[in-house]
Amino acid sequence: MLERYAFDNICRVAFDHDPGQLPDGDDGFADAFRDAANLSAGRFQYAVPGFWMIKKALNLGSERRLRESIAMVHGFADRIIRSRREEMSMGCEKHDLLSRFMLLSSRPDVERRIRDEVAAVRARRAVGDLGRPGFDLDELREMHYVHAAITESMRLYPPVPVNFLRAEAADVLPDGTAVGAGWFVAYNSYAMGRMEPVWGEDARAYRPERWLDPAEGTFQPDSPFRYIAFHAGPRICLGKEMAYIQMKSIVACVLEEFELAVDGAYRPRQVTSLTLRMADGLPVRVKAR
Ligand code: HEM
């Protein structure tokens, strides 16, 4: 559900199109996009590296499906671009906002602290404004613990778990490692988020407090080269701040209204794709408060 929600929202921002994946819509574009991402990621998993090139040349199996999915995605994008050009030539443009969901690790103590913080922010409102649904930008900025809880979730479960870049020219990495022209350089954010040399002995523990100033309780950002979930350097994610606003807003609004219970014994099967996904979703018991 969270994935379908994220997809609807990113499409609203990028294309001003609602693929209607929520509540349980069916959209050829969404399926084609998902297939294209999964099949491209699958190219890295062949026992014989580069075998996909032969399948591609012969237009067989997964490569044929990938070609069809990409054609559908391109066709969709071309139609959107054409219609936007027409709209712009007629002098009308539309603007929209993006939301993006994330998975919050289920821990009753964390959930309680989030609720306390959200309630405290709401309580600071003027009396006549107390019941207004949602939170404005300033209120979201005051939610340091929510910010820390989300950041900590993405340290352990980065939405982009592995990232590959291709060196255009020969180069040398800061630690002296030589990289040849045309080489692929990959980093594994999922592994980095769990490494003791990077995060200390409690690297695998979900501990939002590690992001908070002990005295002030305010969020303390870390170097993007260490906390790599949004990439780092000149190509760092451009939507990071927007993503936080939306994730915080959703976490605050959902936890204000509902109690969520995840079966601690359930181990979701993670899928290797361009983004970190769970094969069968995450069953959650939801109770109105
Ligand atoms: C939790 C949410 C998000 C995560 C974890 C995330 C992560 C990333 C990562 C790792 C990259 C680098 C990809 C690469 O260079 O290979 C990236 C790039 C980018 N992201 Fe995000 N992203 C998120 C949300 C968003 C949102 C909401 C937007 C748009 C509003 C966005 C816009 C972009 C753009 C435009 C780039 C390309 C930047 C460039 O290459 O110069 N992202 N993101």
Short mmCIF file of C-alpha atoms and ligand atoms in Angstrom, two decimals:
data_model
loop_
_atom_site.label_atom_id
_atom_site.label_comp_id
_atom_site.label_asym_id
_atom_site.label_seq_id
_atom_site.Cartn_x
_atom_site.Cartn_y
_atom_site.Cartn_z
CA MET A 1 0.00 0.00 0.00
CA LEU A 2 2.83 2.38 0.91
CA GLU A 3 4.52 1.64 -2.40
CA ARG A 4 1.32 2.33 -4.37
CA TYR A 5 0.83 5.55 -2.42
CA ALA A 6 4.41 6.66 -3.20
CA PHE A 7 3.92 5.83 -6.86
CA ASP A 8 0.69 7.84 -7.14
CA ASN A 9 2.35 10.81 -5.51
CA ILE A 10 5.58 10.85 -7.47
CA CYS A 11 3.51 10.64 -10.68
CA ARG A 12 1.42 13.60 -9.57
CA VAL A 13 4.57 15.68 -9.13
CA ALA A 14 6.50 14.45 -12.13
CA PHE A 15 3.66 14.13 -14.64
CA ASP A 16 0.56 15.65 -13.06
CA HIS A 17 -1.00 12.24 -13.64
CA ASP A 18 -2.69 10.13 -10.98
CA PRO A 19 -2.13 6.48 -11.90
CA GLY A 20 -4.81 5.64 -9.30
CA GLN A 21 -2.83 2.86 -7.63
CA LEU A 22 -4.65 3.63 -4.40
CA PRO A 23 -6.89 2.10 -3.19
CA ASP A 24 -6.33 -0.76 -5.61
CA GLY A 25 -6.32 0.73 -9.06
CA ASP A 26 -4.90 -0.84 -12.14
CA ASP A 27 -2.66 1.19 -14.40
CA GLY A 28 -0.67 -0.13 -17.33
CA PHE A 29 1.97 2.55 -16.85
CA ALA A 30 2.58 1.59 -13.20
CA ASP A 31 2.94 -2.10 -14.10
CA ALA A 32 5.27 -1.30 -16.99
CA PHE A 33 7.39 0.98 -14.78
CA ARG A 34 7.67 -1.67 -12.06
CA ASP A 35 8.54 -4.39 -14.59
CA ALA A 36 11.16 -2.18 -16.24
CA ALA A 37 12.84 -1.49 -12.87
CA ASN A 38 12.81 -5.14 -11.80
CA LEU A 39 13.99 -6.49 -15.14
CA SER A 40 16.82 -3.93 -15.40
CA ALA A 41 18.00 -4.82 -11.90
CA GLY A 42 17.81 -8.50 -12.87
CA ARG A 43 20.56 -7.90 -15.47
CA PHE A 44 23.08 -7.75 -12.63
CA GLN A 45 22.07 -11.15 -11.29
CA TYR A 46 23.03 -13.51 -14.08
CA ALA A 47 25.49 -16.28 -13.22
CA VAL A 48 27.23 -15.42 -16.51
CA PRO A 49 27.77 -11.62 -16.51
CA GLY A 50 26.59 -10.00 -19.71
CA PHE A 51 24.35 -12.95 -20.69
CA TRP A 52 21.48 -10.48 -20.88
CA MET A 53 23.17 -8.86 -23.90
CA ILE A 54 22.71 -12.09 -25.89
CA LYS A 55 19.03 -12.27 -24.84
CA LYS A 56 18.66 -8.62 -25.78
CA ALA A 57 20.20 -9.15 -29.21
CA LEU A 58 17.83 -12.10 -29.80
CA ASN A 59 14.87 -10.29 -28.17
CA LEU A 60 14.18 -13.22 -25.85
CA GLY A 61 12.44 -13.74 -22.48
CA SER A 62 13.07 -11.06 -19.88
CA GLU A 63 14.84 -8.80 -22.41
CA ARG A 64 11.80 -8.87 -24.70
CA ARG A 65 9.57 -8.02 -21.72
CA LEU A 66 11.98 -5.24 -20.71
CA ARG A 67 11.87 -3.79 -24.24
CA GLU A 68 8.04 -3.84 -24.15
CA SER A 69 7.88 -2.24 -20.69
CA ILE A 70 10.36 0.49 -21.63
CA ALA A 71 8.43 1.20 -24.83
CA MET A 72 5.27 1.60 -22.76
CA VAL A 73 6.98 3.93 -20.25
CA HIS A 74 8.46 6.02 -23.08
CA GLY A 75 5.10 6.12 -24.86
CA PHE A 76 3.45 7.34 -21.69
CA ALA A 77 6.14 9.99 -21.03
CA ASP A 78 5.97 11.19 -24.65
CA ARG A 79 2.19 11.61 -24.39
CA ILE A 80 2.59 13.62 -21.16
CA ILE A 81 5.29 15.85 -22.69
CA ARG A 82 3.13 16.46 -25.77
CA SER A 83 0.10 17.39 -23.71
CA ARG A 84 2.17 19.68 -21.40
CA ARG A 85 3.62 21.45 -24.43
CA GLU A 86 0.09 21.96 -25.73
CA GLU A 87 -1.05 23.29 -22.34
CA MET A 88 1.93 25.64 -22.14
CA SER A 89 1.36 26.89 -25.65
CA MET A 90 -2.20 27.71 -24.52
CA GLY A 91 -0.78 29.54 -21.51
CA CYS A 92 -2.04 27.23 -18.73
CA GLU A 93 0.23 25.39 -16.30
CA LYS A 94 -0.61 23.34 -13.23
CA HIS A 95 1.37 22.83 -10.05
CA ASP A 96 1.16 20.06 -7.54
CA LEU A 97 2.81 18.65 -4.46
CA LEU A 98 4.53 15.35 -3.94
CA SER A 99 4.16 12.95 -1.06
CA ARG A 100 6.29 9.97 -0.43
CA PHE A 101 5.71 7.22 2.08
CA MET A 102 8.29 5.31 3.98
CA LEU A 103 8.28 2.37 6.26
CA LEU A 104 8.56 3.22 9.91
CA SER A 105 10.02 0.41 11.98
CA SER A 106 7.40 -0.74 14.36
CA ARG A 107 8.48 -0.21 17.95
CA PRO A 108 5.92 0.72 20.62
CA ASP A 109 8.38 3.01 22.43
CA VAL A 110 9.21 4.89 19.22
CA GLU A 111 5.55 5.06 18.27
CA ARG A 112 4.75 6.50 21.72
CA ARG A 113 7.47 9.15 21.49
CA ILE A 114 6.30 10.16 18.03
CA ARG A 115 2.73 10.52 19.30
CA ASP A 116 3.91 12.56 22.28
CA GLU A 117 5.87 14.90 20.03
CA VAL A 118 3.00 15.27 17.55
CA ALA A 119 0.55 15.93 20.41
CA ALA A 120 2.91 18.55 21.89
CA VAL A 121 3.18 20.35 18.54
CA ARG A 122 -0.60 20.34 18.13
CA ALA A 123 -1.08 21.55 21.71
CA ARG A 124 0.98 24.68 20.95
CA ARG A 125 -1.69 25.84 18.48
CA ALA A 126 -4.22 28.56 19.18
CA VAL A 127 -7.40 27.14 20.69
CA GLY A 128 -9.54 27.74 17.60
CA ASP A 129 -6.98 25.93 15.46
CA LEU A 130 -6.56 22.78 17.54
CA GLY A 131 -8.78 20.54 15.44
CA ARG A 132 -7.37 21.53 12.03
CA PRO A 133 -6.22 18.33 10.31
CA GLY A 134 -2.61 17.96 9.19
CA PHE A 135 0.44 20.07 10.03
CA ASP A 136 2.02 23.07 8.39
CA LEU A 137 5.68 23.42 7.46
CA ASP A 138 6.73 25.16 10.69
CA GLU A 139 5.04 22.52 12.79
CA LEU A 140 6.74 19.73 10.86
CA ARG A 141 10.10 21.46 11.43
CA GLU A 142 9.48 21.25 15.18
CA MET A 143 9.19 17.44 14.98
CA HIS A 144 12.80 16.50 15.66
CA TYR A 145 12.06 13.03 16.98
CA VAL A 146 9.90 12.15 13.95
CA HIS A 147 12.76 13.37 11.74
CA ALA A 148 15.21 11.19 13.64
CA ALA A 149 12.93 8.11 13.54
CA ILE A 150 12.52 8.39 9.77
CA THR A 151 16.25 8.98 9.24
CA GLU A 152 17.09 5.95 11.35
CA SER A 153 14.62 3.80 9.35
CA MET A 154 16.32 4.78 6.12
CA ARG A 155 19.77 4.11 7.57
CA LEU A 156 18.76 0.45 8.02
CA TYR A 157 16.39 0.26 5.05
CA PRO A 158 17.63 2.76 2.43
CA PRO A 159 15.05 3.11 -0.38
CA VAL A 160 17.92 3.00 -2.91
CA PRO A 161 19.88 0.05 -1.48
CA VAL A 162 22.63 -0.14 -4.10
CA ASN A 163 23.76 2.54 -6.50
CA PHE A 164 25.94 2.18 -9.60
CA LEU A 165 27.79 4.90 -11.46
CA ARG A 166 29.91 4.65 -14.56
CA ALA A 167 33.24 6.49 -14.78
CA GLU A 168 33.34 8.54 -17.98
CA ALA A 169 37.12 8.95 -17.66
CA ALA A 170 39.87 7.26 -15.66
CA ASP A 171 39.99 8.62 -12.12
CA VAL A 172 41.40 7.99 -8.65
CA LEU A 173 39.11 7.71 -5.61
CA PRO A 174 40.02 9.73 -2.48
CA ASP A 175 41.49 6.60 -0.83
CA GLY A 176 43.87 6.09 -3.77
CA THR A 177 41.87 3.37 -5.58
CA ALA A 178 42.33 3.70 -9.35
CA VAL A 179 39.21 3.56 -11.53
CA GLY A 180 39.45 3.00 -15.28
CA ALA A 181 37.36 4.76 -17.92
CA GLY A 182 34.06 2.92 -18.47
CA TRP A 183 34.26 1.05 -15.14
CA PHE A 184 31.21 0.75 -12.96
CA VAL A 185 31.62 1.90 -9.39
CA ALA A 186 28.96 0.72 -6.95
CA TYR A 187 28.24 1.45 -3.32
CA ASN A 188 25.89 -0.52 -1.14
CA SER A 189 23.91 1.82 1.12
CA TYR A 190 22.14 -1.14 2.72
CA ALA A 191 25.43 -2.68 3.85
CA MET A 192 26.95 0.70 4.80
CA GLY A 193 23.99 1.43 7.07
CA ARG A 194 24.77 -1.70 9.06
CA MET A 195 28.56 -1.48 9.30
CA GLU A 196 30.09 -1.21 12.77
CA PRO A 197 33.16 0.74 11.54
CA VAL A 198 30.71 3.37 10.24
CA TRP A 199 28.00 3.44 12.96
CA GLY A 200 29.60 1.83 15.98
CA GLU A 201 28.80 -1.37 17.89
CA ASP A 202 25.05 -0.74 17.87
CA ALA A 203 25.03 -0.34 14.07
CA ARG A 204 22.20 -2.86 13.64
CA ALA A 205 20.00 -1.44 16.39
CA TYR A 206 17.13 0.86 15.48
CA ARG A 207 17.91 3.84 17.71
CA PRO A 208 16.47 7.21 16.61
CA GLU A 209 18.25 8.84 19.56
CA ARG A 210 21.57 8.55 17.75
CA TRP A 211 20.39 11.48 15.60
CA LEU A 212 19.40 13.75 18.48
CA ASP A 213 21.47 16.22 20.44
CA PRO A 214 21.40 14.71 23.97
CA ALA A 215 20.90 18.07 25.67
CA GLU A 216 18.57 19.88 23.26
CA GLY A 217 16.77 16.92 21.65
CA THR A 218 17.22 18.56 18.27
CA PHE A 219 18.03 16.61 15.10
CA GLN A 220 21.74 16.49 14.24
CA PRO A 221 22.43 15.70 10.57
CA ASP A 222 25.41 13.56 9.62
CA SER A 223 27.71 13.74 6.60
CA PRO A 224 25.87 12.55 3.46
CA PHE A 225 28.97 10.51 2.64
CA ARG A 226 28.30 8.47 5.79
CA TYR A 227 24.50 8.58 5.70
CA ILE A 228 24.29 7.77 2.01
CA ALA A 229 20.52 7.13 1.63
CA PHE A 230 20.12 10.25 -0.56
CA HIS A 231 23.48 9.90 -2.31
CA ALA A 232 26.17 12.60 -1.76
CA GLY A 233 28.18 15.19 -3.62
CA PRO A 234 27.03 17.17 -6.66
CA ARG A 235 24.39 14.56 -7.63
CA ILE A 236 22.79 14.35 -4.19
CA CYS A 237 19.01 13.82 -4.28
CA LEU A 238 17.27 17.05 -5.21
CA GLY A 239 14.01 15.99 -3.58
CA LYS A 240 15.44 15.22 -0.13
CA GLU A 241 13.82 18.11 1.76
CA MET A 242 10.52 17.58 0.02
CA ALA A 243 10.65 13.86 0.76
CA TYR A 244 11.19 14.59 4.48
CA ILE A 245 8.29 17.02 4.63
CA GLN A 246 5.98 14.47 3.13
CA MET A 247 7.24 11.49 5.11
CA LYS A 248 6.97 13.46 8.36
CA SER A 249 3.53 14.71 7.50
CA ILE A 250 2.28 11.21 6.74
CA VAL A 251 3.87 9.60 9.80
CA ALA A 252 2.45 12.33 12.08
CA CYS A 253 -1.07 12.18 10.60
CA VAL A 254 -1.28 8.37 10.49
CA LEU A 255 0.03 7.83 14.01
CA GLU A 256 -2.28 10.51 15.39
CA GLU A 257 -5.30 8.58 14.12
CA PHE A 258 -4.23 4.93 14.17
CA GLU A 259 -2.33 2.33 16.14
CA LEU A 260 -0.14 0.08 14.03
CA ALA A 261 0.97 -3.39 15.09
CA VAL A 262 3.50 -5.41 13.13
CA ASP A 263 4.02 -9.10 13.89
CA GLY A 264 7.58 -9.06 15.23
CA ALA A 265 8.15 -12.66 14.09
CA TYR A 266 7.28 -11.92 10.46
CA ARG A 267 10.38 -11.57 8.27
CA PRO A 268 9.53 -9.80 5.00
CA ARG A 269 11.22 -11.18 1.91
CA GLN A 270 13.26 -8.34 0.46
CA VAL A 271 13.47 -7.96 -3.31
CA THR A 272 16.56 -6.76 -5.11
CA SER A 273 15.41 -4.04 -7.45
CA LEU A 274 16.39 -0.44 -8.08
CA THR A 275 14.53 0.40 -4.89
CA LEU A 276 14.27 -1.68 -1.73
CA ARG A 277 10.97 -3.55 -1.75
CA MET A 278 9.21 -6.35 0.07
CA ALA A 279 7.94 -9.19 -2.10
CA ASP A 280 4.67 -9.69 -0.23
CA GLY A 281 4.35 -6.37 1.54
CA LEU A 282 4.29 -6.01 5.30
CA PRO A 283 1.12 -7.16 7.09
CA VAL A 284 0.14 -4.49 9.63
CA ARG A 285 -2.79 -4.53 12.04
CA VAL A 286 -4.39 -1.09 12.01
CA LYS A 287 -6.69 0.12 14.78
CA ALA A 288 -8.39 3.51 14.95
CA ARG A 289 -7.42 5.31 18.18
C1 HEM B 1 12.91 8.85 0.67
C2 HEM B 1 12.88 9.45 -0.49
C3 HEM B 1 14.05 9.54 -1.46
C4 HEM B 1 15.25 8.89 -1.47
C5 HEM B 1 15.80 7.88 -0.47
C6 HEM B 1 15.98 9.37 -2.63
C7 HEM B 1 17.26 8.95 -2.99
C8 HEM B 1 17.95 9.39 -4.09
C9 HEM B 1 19.25 8.91 -4.51
C10 HEM B 1 20.06 7.81 -3.82
C11 HEM B 1 19.62 9.60 -5.62
C12 HEM B 1 20.91 9.44 -6.42
C13 HEM B 1 20.67 8.54 -7.61
C14 HEM B 1 21.88 8.44 -8.51
O1 HEM B 1 22.56 9.42 -8.76
O2 HEM B 1 22.15 7.35 -8.98
C15 HEM B 1 18.55 10.53 -5.91
C16 HEM B 1 18.55 11.42 -6.97
C17 HEM B 1 17.52 12.28 -7.25
N1 HEM B 1 16.34 12.42 -6.55
FE1 HEM B 1 15.79 11.42 -4.90
N2 HEM B 1 15.21 10.28 -3.28
C18 HEM B 1 14.03 10.43 -2.60
C19 HEM B 1 12.97 11.28 -2.92
C20 HEM B 1 12.97 12.16 -3.96
C21 HEM B 1 11.88 13.05 -4.27
C22 HEM B 1 10.58 13.16 -3.47
C23 HEM B 1 12.26 13.74 -5.38
C24 HEM B 1 11.53 14.79 -6.14
C25 HEM B 1 10.68 15.63 -5.62
C26 HEM B 1 13.59 13.30 -5.75
C27 HEM B 1 14.32 13.80 -6.80
C28 HEM B 1 15.58 13.38 -7.17
C29 HEM B 1 16.31 13.90 -8.32
C30 HEM B 1 15.82 14.97 -9.28
C31 HEM B 1 17.54 13.21 -8.37
C32 HEM B 1 18.67 13.36 -9.39
C33 HEM B 1 19.70 14.35 -8.89
C34 HEM B 1 20.87 14.47 -9.88
O3 HEM B 1 21.24 13.46 -10.49
O4 HEM B 1 21.42 15.55 -10.00
N3 HEM B 1 13.99 12.35 -4.86
N4 HEM B 1 17.56 10.39 -4.96
#
